[in-house]
Every structure is written in structure tokens, then in C-alpha cells.
Amino acid sequence: MASAKLAAVAAIAAMLTVGVIVTRAAQSRPPASSVPPDVTRLLDSIKAADSGQLSISEEDGRFLRVLVATANAKHALEIGGAHGYSAIWIGLALRETGGRLTTIEFDAGRAAAAAANIKRAGLADVVTVVQGDAFKEIPKLPGTFDFVFLDAWKPDYQRFFELVFPRLVARGLFLAHNVVNKQGEMRDFLQTIEHHPSLATSIVRPGSEGMSVSVRLR
């Protein structure tokens, strides 16, 4: 089962890398039926109000949803929740897998907005928003993780990896955002995930910013 899951994840990453999965830049938006209409409107409104461009792209959101569902994730962690846009995409998949997400956001205003948006999306029973310093909040969380999405302060990526990796289960996924457009701010992290003996990593670009996808092999 674990080998099948790893193979499925690797296949998705490979397809994205060579461009078999075409992003919205090359085709129109997928049918609205793939996301409930009210959630689609909510996601659009979050993006429209995101003047600081803190949210991921729609393409990245759809990619996260596919990976969470493919991995059948149950215990997910997001570091850097912003206004809840990516948490909603992850939450949509976790609704299907029966999993739960904890998303941590440092800024109190953004955390409150994220909680409100997640509630509007009907995912308050799936996604928990924690406001605070992730370096302090993560050690308070119980158990292990099988899916981690990192989209916080880029120079801290290596420190976050060192904090979370010991709690990532075998065959668990560790994803990080902005690894192409902001790679200069995280070179230590990129070196780590490229050469770590317990990881297999691929860099993909569902959107323009780039995302690393690492699976823990053992």
C-alpha cells in the first residue's frame, strides 16, 4: 500500500514537471462542479482582497488538493496560513479522506480572517486555525504528520524543516512554496531536501512560484 501511494505521488509530480498537467495559463478554469459554487466564490473573493499576494495561486491550490487526496492524508499541518486560501484547498481534500488540518498563522488579523473564511467554506470541523509563533505552537501539537505544507518566512524554511521532519511519518509528504521565485532566500533548505538521505524530492511549478514535493522514504 505504501509503495502504491509513493508511486502515485511520484507520478503526479513527474507529470507536472514535464508539463503533462496544463495549468490555467494554458487552458480555461476547470469545470465549476469540481468545487462547490459558494466555495469557488469565496476563494475568488479571498484572492481579490489579497493585496499583499500572500495566498498561493489557484493552480497551486488545486495541486495541493490532488496530493492530499492521493496520499489519503489524515494529519496535516500548514505553516503560514495567511487568509486561509490554501487551507480551504487542503480542507476540501481532507473532507474526503477523513483527515484534519492545523494551520498556523503568526499575524492575529490574518488568523482571524482565515478562521472566518474556513467557517464560510464549511470546513471548520476539518481545519483548525492556530494564531501564534509556529516555532512555539508546533511543539504543542500532539502526534505525527503525514502532510506538511510550508509557506512562511522564507529564511526560516530550514529551521521549520528541522523542527517538523522528525514528526513526519514514513511516506509522509513535506511541501514548501516559493522555492523557485524566492530560492535565494532558502538555499540551505533547498540543499537539505535535495541531498537528504531519507527524502525523495521534486520541484514542480503548478503556478509560477514553484513548490518542492518531498516524500519521506524511511
GROMACS .gro file of N, CA and C in nm, residues 41-174:
model
  402
   41ARG      N    1  -1.672   3.099  -0.516
   41ARG     CA    2  -1.688   3.244  -0.498
   41ARG      C    3  -1.607   3.294  -0.380
   42LEU      N    4  -1.605   3.216  -0.272
   42LEU     CA    5  -1.526   3.255  -0.155
   42LEU      C    6  -1.377   3.259  -0.189
   43LEU      N    7  -1.327   3.158  -0.255
   43LEU     CA    8  -1.186   3.155  -0.294
   43LEU      C    9  -1.152   3.274  -0.382
   44ASP      N   10  -1.239   3.305  -0.476
   44ASP     CA   11  -1.216   3.420  -0.564
   44ASP      C   12  -1.213   3.550  -0.484
   45SER      N   13  -1.300   3.562  -0.384
   45SER     CA   14  -1.304   3.684  -0.305
   45SER      C   15  -1.179   3.699  -0.219
   46ILE      N   16  -1.126   3.587  -0.168
   46ILE     CA   17  -1.002   3.592  -0.090
   46ILE      C   18  -0.887   3.640  -0.178
   47LYS      N   19  -0.879   3.586  -0.299
   47LYS     CA   20  -0.772   3.628  -0.390
   47LYS      C   21  -0.787   3.774  -0.428
   48ALA      N   22  -0.909   3.820  -0.453
   48ALA     CA   23  -0.931   3.958  -0.494
   48ALA      C   24  -0.891   4.056  -0.385
   49ALA      N   25  -0.908   4.016  -0.259
   49ALA     CA   26  -0.876   4.105  -0.147
   49ALA      C   27  -0.731   4.093  -0.101
   50ASP      N   28  -0.657   4.002  -0.160
   50ASP     CA   29  -0.521   3.972  -0.115
   50ASP      C   30  -0.420   4.068  -0.179
   51SER      N   31  -0.421   4.192  -0.131
   51SER     CA   32  -0.333   4.294  -0.189
   51SER      C   33  -0.185   4.265  -0.166
   52GLY      N   34  -0.156   4.191  -0.059
   52GLY     CA   35  -0.017   4.157  -0.031
   52GLY      C   36   0.031   4.033  -0.102
   53GLN      N   37  -0.056   3.971  -0.181
   53GLN     CA   38  -0.023   3.850  -0.258
   53GLN      C   39   0.037   3.741  -0.168
   54LEU      N   40  -0.027   3.721  -0.054
   54LEU     CA   41   0.020   3.619   0.039
   54LEU      C   42  -0.034   3.480   0.005
   55SER      N   43  -0.145   3.475  -0.066
   55SER     CA   44  -0.207   3.346  -0.098
   55SER      C   45  -0.136   3.279  -0.214
   56ILE      N   46  -0.143   3.148  -0.216
   56ILE     CA   47  -0.091   3.072  -0.329
   56ILE      C   48  -0.181   3.093  -0.451
   57SER      N   49  -0.138   3.046  -0.566
   57SER     CA   50  -0.220   3.055  -0.687
   57SER      C   51  -0.330   2.950  -0.685
   58GLU      N   52  -0.429   2.968  -0.769
   58GLU     CA   53  -0.534   2.867  -0.781
   58GLU      C   54  -0.475   2.734  -0.828
   59GLU      N   55  -0.380   2.741  -0.921
   59GLU     CA   56  -0.317   2.618  -0.970
   59GLU      C   57  -0.248   2.543  -0.857
   60ASP      N   58  -0.179   2.617  -0.771
   60ASP     CA   59  -0.114   2.554  -0.656
   60ASP      C   60  -0.218   2.494  -0.562
   61GLY      N   61  -0.329   2.565  -0.543
   61GLY     CA   62  -0.434   2.513  -0.456
   61GLY      C   63  -0.492   2.383  -0.507
   62ARG      N   64  -0.518   2.377  -0.635
   62ARG     CA   65  -0.571   2.253  -0.693
   62ARG      C   66  -0.470   2.139  -0.682
   63PHE      N   67  -0.342   2.173  -0.696
   63PHE     CA   68  -0.237   2.072  -0.683
   63PHE      C   69  -0.232   2.017  -0.541
   64LEU      N   70  -0.241   2.106  -0.443
   64LEU     CA   71  -0.243   2.061  -0.304
   64LEU      C   72  -0.361   1.967  -0.278
   65ARG      N   73  -0.475   2.003  -0.331
   65ARG     CA   74  -0.593   1.919  -0.312
   65ARG      C   75  -0.572   1.780  -0.369
   66VAL      N   76  -0.515   1.772  -0.488
   66VAL     CA   77  -0.490   1.642  -0.551
   66VAL      C   78  -0.391   1.560  -0.469
   67LEU      N   79  -0.283   1.624  -0.423
   67LEU     CA   80  -0.183   1.550  -0.347
   67LEU      C   81  -0.238   1.498  -0.214
   68VAL      N   82  -0.313   1.582  -0.143
   68VAL     CA   83  -0.371   1.539  -0.016
   68VAL      C   84  -0.463   1.419  -0.037
   69ALA      N   85  -0.546   1.426  -0.141
   69ALA     CA   86  -0.637   1.316  -0.169
   69ALA      C   87  -0.561   1.191  -0.211
   70THR      N   88  -0.460   1.207  -0.297
   70THR     CA   89  -0.382   1.093  -0.345
   70THR      C   90  -0.309   1.024  -0.231
   71ALA      N   91  -0.254   1.104  -0.139
   71ALA     CA   92  -0.180   1.048  -0.026
   71ALA      C   93  -0.273   0.996   0.084
   72ASN      N   94  -0.404   1.023   0.071
   72ASN     CA   95  -0.501   0.985   0.174
   72ASN      C   96  -0.458   1.039   0.310
   73ALA      N   97  -0.416   1.165   0.310
   73ALA     CA   98  -0.363   1.226   0.431
   73ALA      C   99  -0.470   1.236   0.540
   74LYS      N  100  -0.425   1.219   0.663
   74LYS     CA  101  -0.515   1.225   0.779
   74LYS      C  102  -0.474   1.334   0.879
   75HIS      N  103  -0.344   1.358   0.889
   75HIS     CA  104  -0.292   1.451   0.991
   75HIS      C  105  -0.203   1.554   0.921
   76ALA      N  106  -0.263   1.666   0.883
   76ALA     CA  107  -0.194   1.766   0.802
   76ALA      C  108  -0.160   1.890   0.885
   77LEU      N  109  -0.051   1.953   0.847
   77LEU     CA  110  -0.004   2.075   0.912
   77LEU      C  111   0.030   2.178   0.805
   78GLU      N  112  -0.018   2.301   0.825
   78GLU     CA  113   0.021   2.412   0.738
   78GLU      C  114   0.090   2.517   0.824
   79ILE      N  115   0.206   2.563   0.777
   79ILE     CA  116   0.282   2.665   0.848
   79ILE      C  117   0.279   2.791   0.762
   80GLY      N  118   0.205   2.890   0.808
   80GLY     CA  119   0.186   3.013   0.732
   80GLY      C  120   0.052   3.011   0.662
   81GLY      N  121  -0.055   3.031   0.738
   81GLY     CA  122  -0.190   3.014   0.684
   81GLY      C  123  -0.246   3.134   0.612
   82ALA      N  124  -0.187   3.255   0.634
   82ALA     CA  125  -0.237   3.379   0.573
   82ALA      C  126  -0.388   3.391   0.595
   83HIS      N  127  -0.465   3.411   0.486
   83HIS     CA  128  -0.610   3.433   0.500
   83HIS      C  129  -0.693   3.306   0.482
   84GLY      N  130  -0.627   3.191   0.478
   84GLY     CA  131  -0.700   3.065   0.472
   84GLY      C  132  -0.722   3.007   0.334
   85TYR      N  133  -0.666   3.072   0.231
   85TYR     CA  134  -0.691   3.026   0.093
   85TYR      C  135  -0.639   2.884   0.072
   86SER      N  136  -0.513   2.860   0.104
   86SER     CA  137  -0.457   2.726   0.083
   86SER      C  138  -0.519   2.625   0.178
   87ALA      N  139  -0.554   2.668   0.300
   87ALA     CA  140  -0.617   2.576   0.394
   87ALA      C  141  -0.751   2.525   0.342
   88ILE      N  142  -0.822   2.609   0.269
   88ILE     CA  143  -0.950   2.566   0.213
   88ILE      C  144  -0.927   2.458   0.108
   89TRP      N  145  -0.829   2.477   0.021
   89TRP     CA  146  -0.800   2.374  -0.079
   89TRP      C  147  -0.760   2.242  -0.012
   90ILE      N  148  -0.673   2.251   0.088
   90ILE     CA  149  -0.633   2.130   0.160
   90ILE      C  150  -0.753   2.069   0.233
   91GLY      N  151  -0.834   2.155   0.294
   91GLY     CA  152  -0.950   2.107   0.367
   91GLY      C  153  -1.051   2.036   0.279
   92LEU      N  154  -1.067   2.081   0.155
   92LEU     CA  155  -1.158   2.014   0.063
   92LEU      C  156  -1.118   1.868   0.042
   93ALA      N  157  -0.987   1.845   0.032
   93ALA     CA  158  -0.940   1.707   0.016
   93ALA      C  159  -0.953   1.628   0.145
   94LEU      N  160  -0.923   1.692   0.257
   94LEU     CA  161  -0.932   1.622   0.385
   94LEU      C  162  -1.075   1.585   0.419
   95ARG      N  163  -1.171   1.662   0.371
   95ARG     CA  164  -1.312   1.625   0.387
   95ARG      C  165  -1.336   1.487   0.328
   96GLU      N  166  -1.268   1.456   0.218
   96GLU     CA  167  -1.285   1.327   0.151
   96GLU      C  168  -1.205   1.216   0.220
   97THR      N  169  -1.088   1.250   0.275
   97THR     CA  170  -1.004   1.147   0.336
   97THR      C  171  -1.039   1.121   0.482
   98GLY      N  172  -1.118   1.212   0.541
   98GLY     CA  173  -1.148   1.199   0.683
   98GLY      C  174  -1.038   1.254   0.772
   99GLY      N  175  -0.950   1.336   0.713
   99GLY     CA  176  -0.839   1.391   0.788
   99GLY      C  177  -0.868   1.526   0.848
  100ARG      N  178  -0.767   1.582   0.915
  100ARG     CA  179  -0.776   1.712   0.980
  100ARG      C  180  -0.651   1.793   0.950
  101LEU      N  181  -0.668   1.924   0.946
  101LEU     CA  182  -0.557   2.017   0.922
  101LEU      C  183  -0.547   2.115   1.038
  102THR      N  184  -0.425   2.139   1.083
  102THR     CA  185  -0.396   2.251   1.172
  102THR      C  186  -0.315   2.351   1.091
  103THR      N  187  -0.365   2.474   1.080
  103THR     CA  188  -0.292   2.578   1.008
  103THR      C  189  -0.252   2.687   1.106
  104ILE      N  190  -0.126   2.727   1.102
  104ILE     CA  191  -0.071   2.823   1.198
  104ILE      C  192  -0.038   2.953   1.126
  105GLU      N  193  -0.089   3.063   1.180
  105GLU     CA  194  -0.064   3.196   1.123
  105GLU      C  195  -0.018   3.290   1.234
  106PHE      N  196   0.094   3.357   1.213
  106PHE     CA  197   0.151   3.445   1.315
  106PHE      C  198   0.067   3.571   1.337
  107ASP      N  199   0.022   3.635   1.229
  107ASP     CA  200  -0.048   3.761   1.239
  107ASP      C  201  -0.191   3.740   1.288
  108ALA      N  202  -0.229   3.813   1.394
  108ALA     CA  203  -0.360   3.792   1.456
  108ALA      C  204  -0.475   3.828   1.361
  109GLY      N  205  -0.460   3.936   1.286
  109GLY     CA  206  -0.565   3.977   1.193
  109GLY      C  207  -0.585   3.875   1.083
  110ARG      N  208  -0.476   3.827   1.027
  110ARG     CA  209  -0.488   3.727   0.921
  110ARG      C  210  -0.543   3.595   0.975
  111ALA      N  211  -0.502   3.558   1.097
  111ALA     CA  212  -0.554   3.434   1.155
  111ALA      C  213  -0.705   3.441   1.176
  112ALA      N  214  -0.753   3.558   1.220
  112ALA     CA  215  -0.898   3.575   1.239
  112ALA      C  216  -0.970   3.567   1.106
  113ALA      N  217  -0.912   3.629   1.002
  113ALA     CA  218  -0.972   3.622   0.869
  113ALA      C  219  -0.972   3.479   0.816
  114ALA      N  220  -0.864   3.407   0.840
  114ALA     CA  221  -0.857   3.268   0.796
  114ALA      C  222  -0.965   3.184   0.862
  115ALA      N  223  -0.983   3.202   0.993
  115ALA     CA  224  -1.086   3.125   1.064
  115ALA      C  225  -1.225   3.156   1.010
  116ALA      N  226  -1.249   3.283   0.981
  116ALA     CA  227  -1.380   3.322   0.927
  116ALA      C  228  -1.401   3.263   0.788
  117ASN      N  229  -1.298   3.267   0.705
  117ASN     CA  230  -1.310   3.213   0.569
  117ASN      C  231  -1.329   3.062   0.571
  118ILE      N  232  -1.258   2.995   0.658
  118ILE     CA  233  -1.272   2.850   0.669
  118ILE      C  234  -1.411   2.812   0.716
  119LYS      N  235  -1.466   2.890   0.808
  119LYS     CA  236  -1.603   2.866   0.853
  119LYS      C  237  -1.701   2.886   0.739
  120ARG      N  238  -1.682   2.992   0.660
  120ARG     CA  239  -1.770   3.019   0.546
  120ARG      C  240  -1.762   2.906   0.443
  121ALA      N  241  -1.646   2.844   0.433
  121ALA     CA  242  -1.629   2.733   0.338
  121ALA      C  243  -1.690   2.603   0.391
  122GLY      N  244  -1.740   2.604   0.514
  122GLY     CA  245  -1.799   2.483   0.571
  122GLY      C  246  -1.696   2.382   0.616
  123LEU      N  247  -1.576   2.431   0.652
  123LEU     CA  248  -1.467   2.340   0.686
  123LEU      C  249  -1.416   2.358   0.828
  124ALA      N  250  -1.495   2.424   0.912
  124ALA     CA  251  -1.450   2.449   1.049
  124ALA      C  252  -1.430   2.321   1.129
  125ASP      N  253  -1.498   2.214   1.090
  125ASP     CA  254  -1.481   2.087   1.158
  125ASP      C  255  -1.361   2.008   1.106
  126VAL      N  256  -1.301   2.057   0.999
  126VAL     CA  257  -1.187   1.990   0.937
  126VAL      C  258  -1.057   2.066   0.963
  127VAL      N  259  -1.064   2.198   0.964
  127VAL     CA  260  -0.946   2.284   0.974
  127VAL      C  261  -0.949   2.363   1.104
  128THR      N  262  -0.840   2.357   1.177
  128THR     CA  263  -0.823   2.435   1.299
  128THR      C  264  -0.718   2.542   1.275
  129VAL      N  265  -0.753   2.668   1.304
  129VAL     CA  266  -0.659   2.779   1.289
  129VAL      C  267  -0.596   2.809   1.423
  130VAL      N  268  -0.465   2.813   1.426
  130VAL     CA  269  -0.390   2.849   1.547
  130VAL      C  270  -0.316   2.979   1.520
  131GLN      N  271  -0.339   3.079   1.603
  131GLN     CA  272  -0.269   3.206   1.588
  131GLN      C  273  -0.149   3.207   1.681
  132GLY      N  274  -0.031   3.238   1.625
  132GLY     CA  275   0.087   3.245   1.708
  132GLY      C  276   0.214   3.214   1.632
  133ASP      N  277   0.323   3.209   1.705
  133ASP     CA  278   0.455   3.178   1.651
  133ASP      C  279   0.463   3.027   1.628
  134ALA      N  280   0.479   2.987   1.503
  134ALA     CA  281   0.479   2.844   1.471
  134ALA      C  282   0.590   2.768   1.543
  135PHE      N  283   0.703   2.833   1.567
  135PHE     CA  284   0.812   2.766   1.639
  135PHE      C  285   0.770   2.730   1.781
  136LYS      N  286   0.678   2.807   1.838
  136LYS     CA  287   0.628   2.778   1.972
  136LYS      C  288   0.504   2.689   1.970
  137GLU      N  289   0.422   2.703   1.864
  137GLU     CA  290   0.295   2.631   1.860
  137GLU      C  291   0.310   2.487   1.813
  138ILE      N  292   0.401   2.461   1.721
  138ILE     CA  293   0.415   2.325   1.669
  138ILE      C  294   0.451   2.224   1.779
  139PRO      N  295   0.544   2.256   1.870
  139PRO     CA  296   0.574   2.159   1.976
  139PRO      C  297   0.455   2.127   2.066
  140LYS      N  298   0.354   2.212   2.067
  140LYS     CA  299   0.236   2.188   2.149
  140LYS      C  300   0.139   2.090   2.083
  141LEU      N  301   0.153   2.068   1.952
  141LEU     CA  302   0.060   1.981   1.880
  141LEU      C  303   0.093   1.835   1.907
  142PRO      N  304  -0.008   1.752   1.925
  142PRO     CA  305   0.018   1.611   1.953
  142PRO      C  306   0.045   1.531   1.827
  143GLY      N  307   0.112   1.419   1.842
  143GLY     CA  308   0.123   1.321   1.736
  143GLY      C  309   0.218   1.355   1.623
  144THR      N  310   0.196   1.285   1.512
  144THR     CA  311   0.279   1.298   1.393
  144THR      C  312   0.199   1.359   1.278
  145PHE      N  313   0.268   1.385   1.167
  145PHE     CA  314   0.204   1.443   1.050
  145PHE      C  315   0.232   1.356   0.927
  146ASP      N  316   0.133   1.347   0.839
  146ASP     CA  317   0.157   1.278   0.713
  146ASP      C  318   0.152   1.372   0.593
  147PHE      N  319   0.123   1.501   0.619
  147PHE     CA  320   0.124   1.602   0.513
  147PHE      C  321   0.158   1.736   0.577
  148VAL      N  322   0.261   1.801   0.526
  148VAL     CA  323   0.304   1.931   0.577
  148VAL      C  324   0.319   2.027   0.459
  149PHE      N  325   0.258   2.146   0.472
  149PHE     CA  326   0.273   2.250   0.371
  149PHE      C  327   0.334   2.372   0.437
  150LEU      N  328   0.450   2.415   0.387
  150LEU     CA  329   0.525   2.527   0.445
  150LEU      C  330   0.520   2.647   0.351
  151ASP      N  331   0.466   2.758   0.402
  151ASP     CA  332   0.458   2.881   0.323
  151ASP      C  333   0.470   3.001   0.417
  152ALA      N  334   0.579   3.001   0.492
  152ALA     CA  335   0.602   3.104   0.593
  152ALA      C  336   0.721   3.191   0.551
  153TRP      N  337   0.788   3.254   0.648
  153TRP     CA  338   0.904   3.338   0.623
  153TRP      C  339   1.015   3.253   0.562
  154LYS      N  340   1.056   3.288   0.442
  154LYS     CA  341   1.143   3.201   0.362
  154LYS      C  342   1.278   3.170   0.428
  155PRO      N  343   1.346   3.267   0.490
  155PRO     CA  344   1.474   3.232   0.554
  155PRO      C  345   1.462   3.132   0.669
  156ASP      N  346   1.339   3.111   0.718
  156ASP     CA  347   1.317   3.016   0.828
  156ASP      C  348   1.282   2.875   0.780
  157TYR      N  349   1.281   2.852   0.650
  157TYR     CA  350   1.240   2.721   0.600
  157TYR      C  351   1.325   2.608   0.657
  158GLN      N  352   1.456   2.629   0.664
  158GLN     CA  353   1.542   2.523   0.716
  158GLN      C  354   1.510   2.492   0.862
  159ARG      N  355   1.488   2.594   0.942
  159ARG     CA  356   1.454   2.574   1.084
  159ARG      C  357   1.321   2.502   1.098
  160PHE      N  358   1.224   2.537   1.014
  160PHE     CA  359   1.096   2.469   1.020
  160PHE      C  360   1.110   2.322   0.981
  161PHE      N  361   1.191   2.296   0.878
  161PHE     CA  362   1.212   2.158   0.837
  161PHE      C  363   1.274   2.077   0.952
  162GLU      N  364   1.374   2.132   1.016
  162GLU     CA  365   1.440   2.062   1.126
  162GLU      C  366   1.344   2.036   1.242
  163LEU      N  367   1.249   2.126   1.261
  163LEU     CA  368   1.152   2.110   1.369
  163LEU      C  369   1.048   2.003   1.337
  164VAL      N  370   1.004   1.998   1.212
  164VAL     CA  371   0.890   1.914   1.176
  164VAL      C  372   0.932   1.776   1.125
  165PHE      N  373   1.045   1.766   1.056
  165PHE     CA  374   1.083   1.640   0.992
  165PHE      C  375   1.083   1.521   1.087
  166PRO      N  376   1.131   1.534   1.211
  166PRO     CA  377   1.127   1.417   1.300
  166PRO      C  378   0.987   1.364   1.327
  167ARG      N  379   0.885   1.446   1.301
  167ARG     CA  380   0.747   1.405   1.327
  167ARG      C  381   0.671   1.371   1.198
  168LEU      N  382   0.743   1.369   1.087
  168LEU     CA  383   0.683   1.331   0.959
  168LEU      C  384   0.692   1.179   0.945
  169VAL      N  385   0.578   1.115   0.923
  169VAL     CA  386   0.577   0.969   0.915
  169VAL      C  387   0.641   0.921   0.785
  170ALA      N  388   0.683   0.796   0.783
  170ALA     CA  389   0.733   0.736   0.660
  170ALA      C  390   0.625   0.742   0.553
  171ARG      N  391   0.664   0.781   0.433
  171ARG     CA  392   0.575   0.806   0.318
  171ARG      C  393   0.495   0.934   0.335
  172GLY      N  394   0.524   1.011   0.439
  172GLY     CA  395   0.460   1.141   0.454
  172GLY      C  396   0.518   1.242   0.357
  173LEU      N  397   0.439   1.345   0.326
  173LEU     CA  398   0.480   1.447   0.229
  173LEU      C  399   0.511   1.579   0.298
  174PHE      N  400   0.620   1.643   0.253
  174PHE     CA  401   0.659   1.775   0.302
  174PHE      C  402   0.670   1.866   0.180
   0.00000   0.00000   0.00000
